[in-house]
Short mmCIF file of C-alpha atoms and ligand atoms in Angstrom, two decimals:
data_model
loop_
_atom_site.label_atom_id
_atom_site.label_comp_id
_atom_site.label_asym_id
_atom_site.label_seq_id
_atom_site.Cartn_x
_atom_site.Cartn_y
_atom_site.Cartn_z
CA UNK A 1 33.59 -0.03 0.79
CA UNK A 2 30.37 1.92 -0.53
CA UNK A 3 26.47 1.36 0.78
CA UNK A 4 24.28 0.11 -1.51
CA UNK A 5 20.75 -0.92 -1.39
CA UNK A 6 20.09 -4.29 -2.72
CA UNK A 7 16.28 -4.87 -3.59
CA UNK A 8 14.85 -8.12 -4.35
CA UNK A 9 11.53 -8.50 -5.71
CA UNK A 10 9.07 -11.55 -5.52
CA UNK A 11 5.96 -12.25 -7.23
CA UNK A 12 6.61 -9.96 -10.54
CA UNK A 13 9.54 -12.30 -11.51
CA UNK A 14 7.41 -15.15 -11.94
CA UNK A 15 4.90 -13.16 -14.37
CA UNK A 16 7.18 -14.14 -17.25
CA UNK A 17 4.83 -12.47 -20.06
CA UNK A 18 4.67 -9.09 -18.51
CA UNK A 19 7.88 -9.33 -16.65
CA UNK A 20 9.56 -6.32 -18.36
CA UNK A 21 6.43 -4.34 -17.79
CA UNK A 22 6.41 -4.99 -14.23
CA UNK A 23 10.24 -4.36 -13.76
CA UNK A 24 9.85 -1.27 -15.44
CA UNK A 25 7.02 -0.02 -13.07
CA UNK A 26 8.67 -0.99 -10.13
CA UNK A 27 11.68 0.67 -10.95
CA UNK A 28 9.73 3.69 -11.98
CA UNK A 29 7.75 3.62 -8.59
CA UNK A 30 11.28 3.14 -6.66
CA UNK A 31 12.57 6.11 -8.40
CA UNK A 32 9.49 8.04 -7.24
CA UNK A 33 9.78 7.26 -3.83
CA UNK A 34 13.23 8.44 -3.51
CA UNK A 35 12.95 11.45 -5.55
CA UNK A 36 13.82 13.58 -2.51
CA UNK A 37 17.39 12.15 -2.76
CA UNK A 38 17.90 13.79 -6.12
CA UNK A 39 19.24 11.83 -8.96
CA UNK A 40 20.07 8.18 -7.76
CA UNK A 41 22.44 5.52 -9.29
CA UNK A 42 20.50 2.71 -9.85
CA UNK A 43 20.91 -0.57 -11.90
CA UNK A 44 18.73 -3.75 -12.35
CA UNK A 45 20.82 -6.89 -12.98
CA UNK A 46 19.65 -10.51 -12.60
CA UNK A 47 16.62 -10.22 -10.75
CA UNK A 48 17.61 -7.29 -8.39
CA UNK A 49 17.48 -3.63 -8.26
CA UNK A 50 20.90 -2.04 -6.89
CA UNK A 51 21.12 1.59 -5.91
CA UNK A 52 24.07 3.36 -4.56
CA UNK A 53 23.72 5.45 -1.51
CA UNK A 54 25.43 8.74 -0.79
CA UNK A 55 27.10 9.57 2.45
CA UNK A 56 24.29 12.52 3.14
CA UNK A 57 21.32 9.79 2.44
CA UNK A 58 19.40 9.34 5.50
CA UNK A 59 18.65 5.47 5.39
CA UNK A 60 15.82 5.67 8.11
CA UNK A 61 14.05 7.77 5.36
CA UNK A 62 15.14 5.56 2.69
CA UNK A 63 13.77 2.53 4.69
CA UNK A 64 10.29 4.40 5.29
CA UNK A 65 10.01 5.07 1.61
CA UNK A 66 10.82 1.71 0.09
CA UNK A 67 8.67 0.24 2.69
CA UNK A 68 5.87 1.57 0.58
CA UNK A 69 6.57 0.51 -2.66
CA UNK A 70 4.52 -2.55 -3.47
CA UNK A 71 6.10 -5.49 -5.60
CA UNK A 72 9.20 -5.56 -3.07
CA UNK A 73 9.76 -8.55 -1.25
CA UNK A 74 12.95 -7.36 0.84
CA UNK A 75 15.89 -5.02 0.58
CA UNK A 76 19.07 -4.57 2.59
CA UNK A 77 21.72 -1.79 2.92
CA UNK A 78 24.65 -3.65 1.92
CA UNK A 79 28.26 -3.04 1.63
CA UNK A 80 30.39 -3.90 -1.65
CA UNK A 81 32.87 -6.23 -1.70
CA UNK A 82 34.76 -7.89 -4.77
CA UNK A 83 34.02 -11.06 -6.72
CA UNK A 84 37.16 -12.32 -5.13
CA UNK A 85 37.07 -14.91 -2.22
CA UNK A 86 40.08 -13.37 -0.33
CA UNK A 87 38.71 -9.82 -0.66
CA UNK A 88 35.37 -10.84 0.47
CA UNK A 89 36.89 -12.35 3.43
CA UNK A 90 38.79 -9.41 4.41
CA UNK A 91 35.89 -7.17 3.86
CA UNK A 92 33.76 -9.69 6.15
CA UNK A 93 36.07 -9.63 8.66
CA UNK A 94 36.07 -6.00 8.71
CA UNK A 95 32.38 -5.75 9.39
CA UNK A 96 31.87 -8.96 11.77
CA UNK A 97 34.78 -7.89 14.00
CA UNK A 98 32.63 -4.81 15.29
CA UNK A 99 29.58 -7.29 15.72
CA UNK A 100 28.42 -8.99 18.98
CA UNK A 101 27.26 -12.53 18.49
CA UNK A 102 28.39 -16.23 19.57
CA UNK A 103 26.99 -18.16 16.63
CA UNK A 104 26.49 -17.35 12.92
CA UNK A 105 25.70 -18.45 9.28
CA UNK A 106 26.52 -17.57 6.15
CA UNK A 107 23.89 -17.45 3.58
CA UNK A 108 24.99 -17.04 -0.14
CA UNK A 109 22.89 -16.32 -3.05
CA UNK A 110 24.56 -16.10 -6.41
CA UNK A 111 22.79 -14.59 -9.61
CA UNK A 112 26.30 -14.31 -11.15
CA UNK A 113 26.80 -17.88 -12.13
CA UNK A 114 30.13 -16.81 -13.71
CA UNK A 115 31.79 -16.59 -10.37
CA UNK A 116 33.89 -19.68 -10.08
CA UNK A 117 32.52 -21.18 -6.77
CA UNK A 118 29.11 -22.19 -6.20
CA UNK A 119 26.88 -20.95 -3.10
CA UNK A 120 27.50 -24.09 -1.06
CA UNK A 121 31.33 -23.65 -1.60
CA UNK A 122 31.40 -20.03 -0.89
CA UNK A 123 29.58 -20.21 2.31
CA UNK A 124 31.57 -23.21 3.49
CA UNK A 125 34.78 -21.21 2.58
CA UNK A 126 33.60 -18.01 4.34
CA UNK A 127 32.09 -20.13 7.41
CA UNK A 128 35.19 -21.62 8.19
CA UNK A 129 37.05 -18.55 7.78
CA UNK A 130 35.07 -16.77 10.44
CA UNK A 131 34.96 -19.75 12.64
CA UNK A 132 39.10 -20.02 12.89
CA UNK A 133 39.56 -16.20 12.57
CA UNK A 134 36.86 -15.24 15.37
CA UNK A 135 36.32 -18.50 17.24
CA UNK A 136 32.76 -18.61 16.72
CA UNK A 137 30.52 -21.35 16.01
CA UNK A 138 28.44 -21.89 13.01
CA UNK A 139 24.77 -22.68 13.65
CA UNK A 140 22.57 -23.07 10.64
CA UNK A 141 19.51 -22.64 12.29
CA UNK A 142 19.99 -21.04 15.70
CA UNK A 143 22.27 -18.09 15.10
CA UNK A 144 22.76 -14.66 16.20
CA UNK A 145 24.15 -13.27 13.19
CA UNK A 146 23.09 -14.19 9.67
CA UNK A 147 25.84 -12.97 7.08
CA UNK A 148 24.29 -12.49 3.69
CA UNK A 149 26.75 -12.58 0.59
CA UNK A 150 24.91 -11.59 -2.63
CA UNK A 151 26.95 -12.34 -5.86
CA UNK A 152 25.59 -9.57 -8.39
CA UNK A 153 26.57 -7.26 -11.12
CA UNK A 154 30.18 -7.77 -10.54
CA UNK A 155 30.09 -7.54 -6.70
CA UNK A 156 29.69 -9.50 -3.75
CA UNK A 157 27.32 -7.50 -1.52
CA UNK A 158 27.55 -8.16 2.19
CA UNK A 159 24.73 -7.45 4.49
CA UNK A 160 23.40 -8.64 7.79
CA UNK A 161 19.78 -7.62 8.10
CA UNK A 162 16.99 -8.12 5.57
CA UNK A 163 14.09 -5.53 5.56
CA UNK A 164 10.89 -7.01 4.59
CA UNK A 165 8.72 -5.35 1.93
CA UNK A 166 4.99 -5.77 1.48
CA UNK A 167 5.34 -7.75 -1.40
CA UNK A 168 2.45 -7.49 -4.01
CA UNK A 169 2.57 -5.96 -7.46
CA UNK A 170 4.00 -2.54 -8.09
CA UNK A 171 1.46 0.28 -8.23
CA UNK A 172 0.06 1.01 -11.84
CA UNK A 173 0.31 -2.58 -13.55
CA UNK A 174 -3.20 -3.15 -12.52
CA UNK A 175 -4.90 -0.06 -13.57
CA UNK A 176 -7.10 2.37 -11.71
CA UNK A 177 -10.07 1.96 -9.21
CA UNK A 178 -12.39 4.34 -7.73
CA UNK A 179 -12.33 3.99 -4.01
CA UNK A 180 -15.21 5.56 -1.71
CA UNK A 181 -13.53 6.80 1.08
CA UNK A 182 -15.15 7.87 4.27
CA UNK A 183 -13.16 9.21 7.11
CA UNK A 184 -13.40 5.87 8.91
CA UNK A 185 -10.85 3.13 9.50
CA UNK A 186 -11.82 0.89 6.99
CA UNK A 187 -12.04 2.27 3.51
CA UNK A 188 -8.20 3.67 3.62
CA UNK A 189 -7.12 0.06 4.55
CA UNK A 190 -9.19 -1.06 1.49
CA UNK A 191 -7.95 1.30 -0.76
CA UNK A 192 -4.23 0.35 0.64
CA UNK A 193 -4.92 -3.35 0.04
CA UNK A 194 -5.73 -2.57 -3.63
CA UNK A 195 -2.75 -0.51 -4.22
CA UNK A 196 -0.81 -3.52 -2.90
CA UNK A 197 -2.34 -5.40 -5.97
CA UNK A 198 -0.84 -3.06 -8.46
CA UNK A 199 -4.14 -0.76 -8.63
CA UNK A 200 -3.78 3.05 -8.84
CA UNK A 201 -6.71 4.47 -6.63
CA UNK A 202 -8.50 7.39 -7.33
CA UNK A 203 -10.85 8.66 -4.20
CA UNK A 204 -14.52 9.82 -4.07
CA UNK A 205 -15.71 11.27 -0.81
CA UNK A 206 -19.31 12.16 -0.23
CA UNK A 207 -19.51 15.41 2.07
CA UNK A 208 -22.44 16.78 3.99
CA UNK A 209 -20.73 20.37 4.68
CA UNK A 210 -22.08 22.37 6.40
CA UNK A 211 -24.07 19.96 8.23
CA UNK A 212 -20.75 17.97 9.04
CA UNK A 213 -17.82 20.23 10.08
CA UNK A 214 -15.31 21.14 7.41
CA UNK A 215 -12.40 19.20 9.71
CA UNK A 216 -14.06 15.90 8.41
CA UNK A 217 -13.23 16.77 4.90
CA UNK A 218 -9.51 18.21 5.76
CA UNK A 219 -9.18 14.65 7.33
CA UNK A 220 -10.29 13.07 4.44
CA UNK A 221 -7.60 14.80 2.46
CA UNK A 222 -5.03 13.85 5.04
CA UNK A 223 -6.01 10.12 4.66
CA UNK A 224 -5.68 10.55 1.06
CA UNK A 225 -2.17 12.21 1.07
CA UNK A 226 -0.85 9.22 3.42
CA UNK A 227 -2.12 7.06 0.69
CA UNK A 228 -0.54 8.99 -1.93
CA UNK A 229 2.66 8.13 -0.39
CA UNK A 230 2.10 4.73 -2.09
CA UNK A 231 1.38 5.80 -5.53
CA UNK A 232 2.69 9.62 -5.68
CA UNK A 233 -0.12 11.30 -7.48
CA UNK A 234 -3.66 11.05 -6.58
CA UNK A 235 -6.96 12.62 -7.09
CA UNK A 236 -9.87 13.30 -4.72
CA UNK A 237 -13.39 13.83 -5.67
CA UNK A 238 -15.38 15.51 -3.06
CA UNK A 239 -19.03 15.24 -3.89
CA UNK A 240 -21.70 17.64 -2.02
CA UNK A 241 -23.88 15.16 -0.45
CA UNK A 242 -26.06 17.02 1.84
CA UNK A 243 -29.02 18.18 -0.70
CA UNK A 244 -29.32 14.55 -1.53
CA UNK A 245 -29.50 13.31 2.12
CA UNK A 246 -32.06 15.68 2.89
CA UNK A 247 -34.36 14.59 -0.15
CA UNK A 248 -33.54 10.83 1.11
CA UNK A 249 -35.31 12.12 4.36
CA UNK A 250 -38.60 12.55 2.46
CA UNK A 251 -38.37 9.42 0.25
CA UNK A 252 -37.00 6.69 2.49
CA UNK A 253 -38.48 5.04 5.52
CA UNK A 254 -36.31 6.00 8.43
CA UNK A 255 -34.69 2.65 9.10
CA UNK A 256 -33.80 2.54 5.33
CA UNK A 257 -31.82 5.97 5.07
CA UNK A 258 -28.49 4.45 5.15
CA UNK A 259 -29.18 2.02 2.21
CA UNK A 260 -30.66 5.15 0.41
CA UNK A 261 -27.42 7.09 1.09
CA UNK A 262 -25.36 3.98 -0.36
CA UNK A 263 -27.37 3.68 -3.38
CA UNK A 264 -26.91 7.46 -4.41
CA UNK A 265 -23.06 7.29 -3.53
CA UNK A 266 -22.63 4.18 -5.83
CA UNK A 267 -24.80 6.12 -8.56
CA UNK A 268 -22.65 9.04 -8.17
CA UNK A 269 -19.26 6.81 -8.00
CA UNK A 270 -20.19 5.18 -11.13
CA UNK A 271 -20.51 8.58 -13.13
CA UNK A 272 -17.08 9.46 -11.92
CA UNK A 273 -15.57 6.47 -12.60
CA UNK A 274 -16.72 6.56 -16.28
CA UNK A 275 -15.31 9.89 -16.64
CA UNK A 276 -11.96 8.62 -15.29
CA UNK A 277 -12.17 5.39 -17.38
CA UNK A 278 -12.24 3.25 -14.35
CA UNK A 279 -13.72 -0.01 -14.47
CA UNK A 280 -14.44 -0.87 -10.86
CA UNK A 281 -15.15 0.46 -7.49
CA UNK A 282 -13.51 -0.06 -3.79
CA UNK A 283 -15.50 0.14 -0.75
CA UNK A 284 -14.32 -0.72 3.06
CA UNK A 285 -17.18 -2.98 4.08
CA UNK A 286 -16.66 -5.97 6.09
CA UNK A 287 -19.57 -8.68 6.44
CA UNK A 288 -21.81 -8.20 9.44
CA UNK A 289 -19.38 -5.21 11.04
CA UNK A 290 -22.30 -3.12 11.22
CA UNK A 291 -26.14 -3.04 10.45
CA UNK A 292 -25.68 -1.78 6.65
CA UNK A 293 -23.19 -4.51 5.95
CA UNK A 294 -25.43 -7.89 6.13
CA UNK A 295 -25.80 -10.00 3.01
CA UNK A 296 -29.49 -8.54 2.34
CA UNK A 297 -28.04 -4.85 2.75
CA UNK A 298 -25.28 -5.34 0.45
CA UNK A 299 -26.90 -6.75 -2.00
CA UNK A 300 -29.40 -4.06 -1.92
CA UNK A 301 -26.96 -1.40 -2.31
CA UNK A 302 -24.62 -3.00 -5.21
CA UNK A 303 -27.62 -3.29 -7.34
CA UNK A 304 -27.54 0.47 -8.54
CA UNK A 305 -24.20 -0.29 -10.36
CA UNK A 306 -22.87 -2.46 -13.26
CA UNK A 307 -19.51 -1.89 -11.99
CA UNK A 308 -18.21 -4.49 -10.02
CA UNK A 309 -17.48 -3.29 -6.43
CA UNK A 310 -14.35 -4.73 -4.94
CA UNK A 311 -14.37 -5.16 -1.00
CA UNK A 312 -11.00 -6.21 -0.15
CA UNK A 313 -12.03 -6.27 3.80
CA UNK A 314 -15.40 -8.67 3.38
CA UNK A 315 -13.72 -11.17 5.59
CA UNK A 316 -11.58 -9.29 7.90
CA UNK A 317 -12.08 -8.88 11.57
CA UNK A 318 -12.21 -5.09 12.96
CA UNK A 319 -8.80 -6.06 14.71
CA UNK A 320 -7.11 -7.00 11.67
CA UNK A 321 -8.16 -4.17 9.72
CA UNK A 322 -6.94 -1.91 12.71
CA UNK A 323 -3.50 -3.50 12.83
CA UNK A 324 -3.20 -2.77 9.01
CA UNK A 325 -4.35 0.84 9.51
CA UNK A 326 -1.72 1.40 12.24
CA UNK A 327 0.98 -0.08 9.85
CA UNK A 328 0.20 2.17 6.93
CA UNK A 329 -0.49 5.12 9.28
CA UNK A 330 -3.93 6.11 8.68
CA UNK A 331 -5.24 4.88 11.93
CA UNK A 332 -4.69 7.86 14.30
CA UNK A 333 -6.07 10.00 11.52
CA UNK A 334 -9.28 7.83 11.08
CA UNK A 335 -9.84 7.78 15.12
CA UNK A 336 -10.36 11.66 15.04
CA UNK A 337 -13.84 12.05 16.00
CA UNK A 338 -15.50 14.32 13.42
CA UNK A 339 -19.15 13.53 11.97
CA UNK A 340 -19.43 12.37 8.69
CA UNK A 341 -22.46 12.24 6.18
CA UNK A 342 -23.60 8.86 7.74
CA UNK A 343 -23.72 9.95 11.20
CA UNK A 344 -26.37 12.64 9.89
CA UNK A 345 -29.98 11.70 10.58
CA UNK A 346 -29.08 8.13 11.72
CA UNK A 347 -32.15 6.07 12.90
CA UNK A 348 -32.24 4.26 15.95
CA UNK A 349 -32.50 0.94 14.36
CA UNK A 350 -31.41 0.67 10.91
CA UNK A 351 -32.90 -2.17 8.89
CA UNK A 352 -30.59 -5.44 8.70
CA UNK A 353 -32.60 -7.01 6.06
CA UNK A 354 -33.36 -4.65 3.52
CA UNK A 355 -36.62 -5.51 1.19
CA UNK A 356 -35.41 -4.43 -2.53
CA UNK A 357 -38.87 -4.11 -3.50
CA UNK A 358 -39.75 -1.66 -0.97
CA UNK A 359 -36.57 0.38 -2.06
CA UNK A 360 -37.65 0.15 -5.98
CA UNK A 361 -40.92 1.34 -4.90
CA UNK A 362 -39.99 4.42 -3.29
CA UNK A 363 -37.45 5.12 -5.76
CA UNK A 364 -39.78 4.90 -8.73
CA UNK A 365 -41.51 8.12 -8.54
CA UNK A 366 -38.33 9.96 -7.06
CA UNK A 367 -36.41 12.21 -9.70
CA UNK A 368 -32.94 11.54 -8.27
CA UNK A 369 -31.36 11.72 -11.60
CA UNK A 370 -31.86 15.71 -11.32
CA UNK A 371 -30.03 15.46 -7.67
CA UNK A 372 -27.00 13.25 -9.12
CA UNK A 373 -26.87 16.16 -12.02
CA UNK A 374 -26.59 18.81 -9.51
CA UNK A 375 -24.09 16.98 -7.09
CA UNK A 376 -21.79 16.19 -9.91
CA UNK A 377 -21.93 19.86 -10.99
CA UNK A 378 -20.55 20.84 -7.26
CA UNK A 379 -17.93 18.20 -7.49
CA UNK A 380 -14.53 19.67 -6.10
CA UNK A 381 -11.53 18.04 -7.69
CA UNK A 382 -8.34 17.99 -5.67
CA UNK A 383 -4.70 16.53 -6.82
CA UNK A 384 -2.06 15.21 -4.68
CA UNK A 385 1.49 15.22 -6.03
CA UNK A 386 4.83 13.82 -4.92
CA UNK A 387 5.21 17.28 -3.03
CA UNK A 388 2.59 16.10 -0.58
CA UNK A 389 4.83 13.12 0.55
CA UNK A 390 4.91 12.68 4.18
P1 ATP B 401 -15.51 3.16 7.21
O1 ATP B 401 -14.52 2.67 8.30
O2 ATP B 401 -14.73 3.22 6.03
O3 ATP B 401 -16.30 4.52 7.12
P2 ATP B 401 -17.54 1.55 7.95
O4 ATP B 401 -17.22 0.30 8.56
O5 ATP B 401 -18.02 2.86 8.86
O6 ATP B 401 -16.30 2.06 6.99
P3 ATP B 401 -20.10 2.10 6.62
O7 ATP B 401 -20.22 3.52 7.31
O8 ATP B 401 -21.16 1.16 6.27
O9 ATP B 401 -18.65 1.30 6.83
O10 ATP B 401 -19.46 2.55 5.20
C1 ATP B 401 -19.22 1.40 4.20
C2 ATP B 401 -18.31 1.97 3.08
O11 ATP B 401 -19.05 2.83 2.19
C3 ATP B 401 -17.16 2.72 3.53
O12 ATP B 401 -16.30 1.70 3.98
C4 ATP B 401 -16.66 3.55 2.25
O13 ATP B 401 -16.19 2.67 1.25
C5 ATP B 401 -18.22 3.86 1.94
N1 ATP B 401 -18.43 5.42 2.51
C6 ATP B 401 -19.23 5.51 3.46
N2 ATP B 401 -19.47 6.77 3.85
C7 ATP B 401 -18.56 7.29 2.94
C8 ATP B 401 -18.39 8.93 2.48
N3 ATP B 401 -18.99 9.68 3.07
N4 ATP B 401 -17.75 8.99 1.55
C9 ATP B 401 -17.53 8.20 0.85
N5 ATP B 401 -17.57 7.21 0.91
C10 ATP B 401 -18.19 6.45 1.90
MG1 MG B 402 -18.04 4.90 8.41
#
């Protein structure tokens, strides 16, 4: 028997109108995730994607790569048997006799309806066989071993472990979003949650070098590199921000500095979004997490752009965000302690209820357009390709 990967996808199967487009994207993303393995044999049949593995394939690495492909509900490393009950029995016995268990169940899914028995009958016959041959007990709810039998593509695939994917939609089906990424914990998680909903992310970072260390920029690049593993080609814009901050020191009341920073960030982000043909922005804000994230402050900041701002973390607790950050492997990078632009010139007590009138008054006579233009001129653009996959 050979080893195959059987991939089941969930939600996308329901999107009837776009189904073909969604499936094609998923397959393209799977191929890209497995690019290191050379040319792979892949088939798409009856709502499953089936891949033949070769002996030299590192299954752990495949697992790690597939866990990053959104749209996958679960997958399994399976053995192929044939659509013949006696052969399935023989093959199943060959596999289960090496396993330690007292109770078991057989779980059959039959995509190929032409097989002469229905799922229930196949499960009964195989259950009876294993029970007699191995003297083990069937227990449908409290079992040590679950034997999956997937009847599809002229095969009967046998496996024992389902590996959960993260579901969602294949990256690319929802268009592109521009994520404001700091070196912190939250914004990389926000980007990843939008990738989960099928969005390709373009990144923008505001950098106050040389007032902040260049390690901060390197850290942001590494974060983008990790997130690139979910989409396989990414773009990071780094915008010089120090001059703007210096001007803000002159214009804004001390306790309003962060609000002025954010308004300028959004103006710059909007410009980049427009050149990229992107329709919405993403940030990592969570309501009330810090002073700048009160309803009043978020409202005062959002007002500078007509683009929608997606804040996927708005209702998340810090612990929940950290849990995702660990899972997606950005956490250890994010907690490296380098100052970023927002830690520069921080007042002791930032305002928590910004007064929009006051902000508009101060900005009225401030020629920030010139600063915006200069910053855009100084933008650096970094490309991340599949080679960066880590
Ligand atoms: P994070 O953990 O993402 O830094 P945070 O909780 O520290 O978030 P803030 O510092 O208030 O929150 O920033 C709010 C959001 O503004 C960030 O999540 C990010 O989207 C954006 N942002 C902040 N600083 C920068 C920056 N230097 N470059 C790009 N975006 C930034
Ligand atoms: Mg931050």
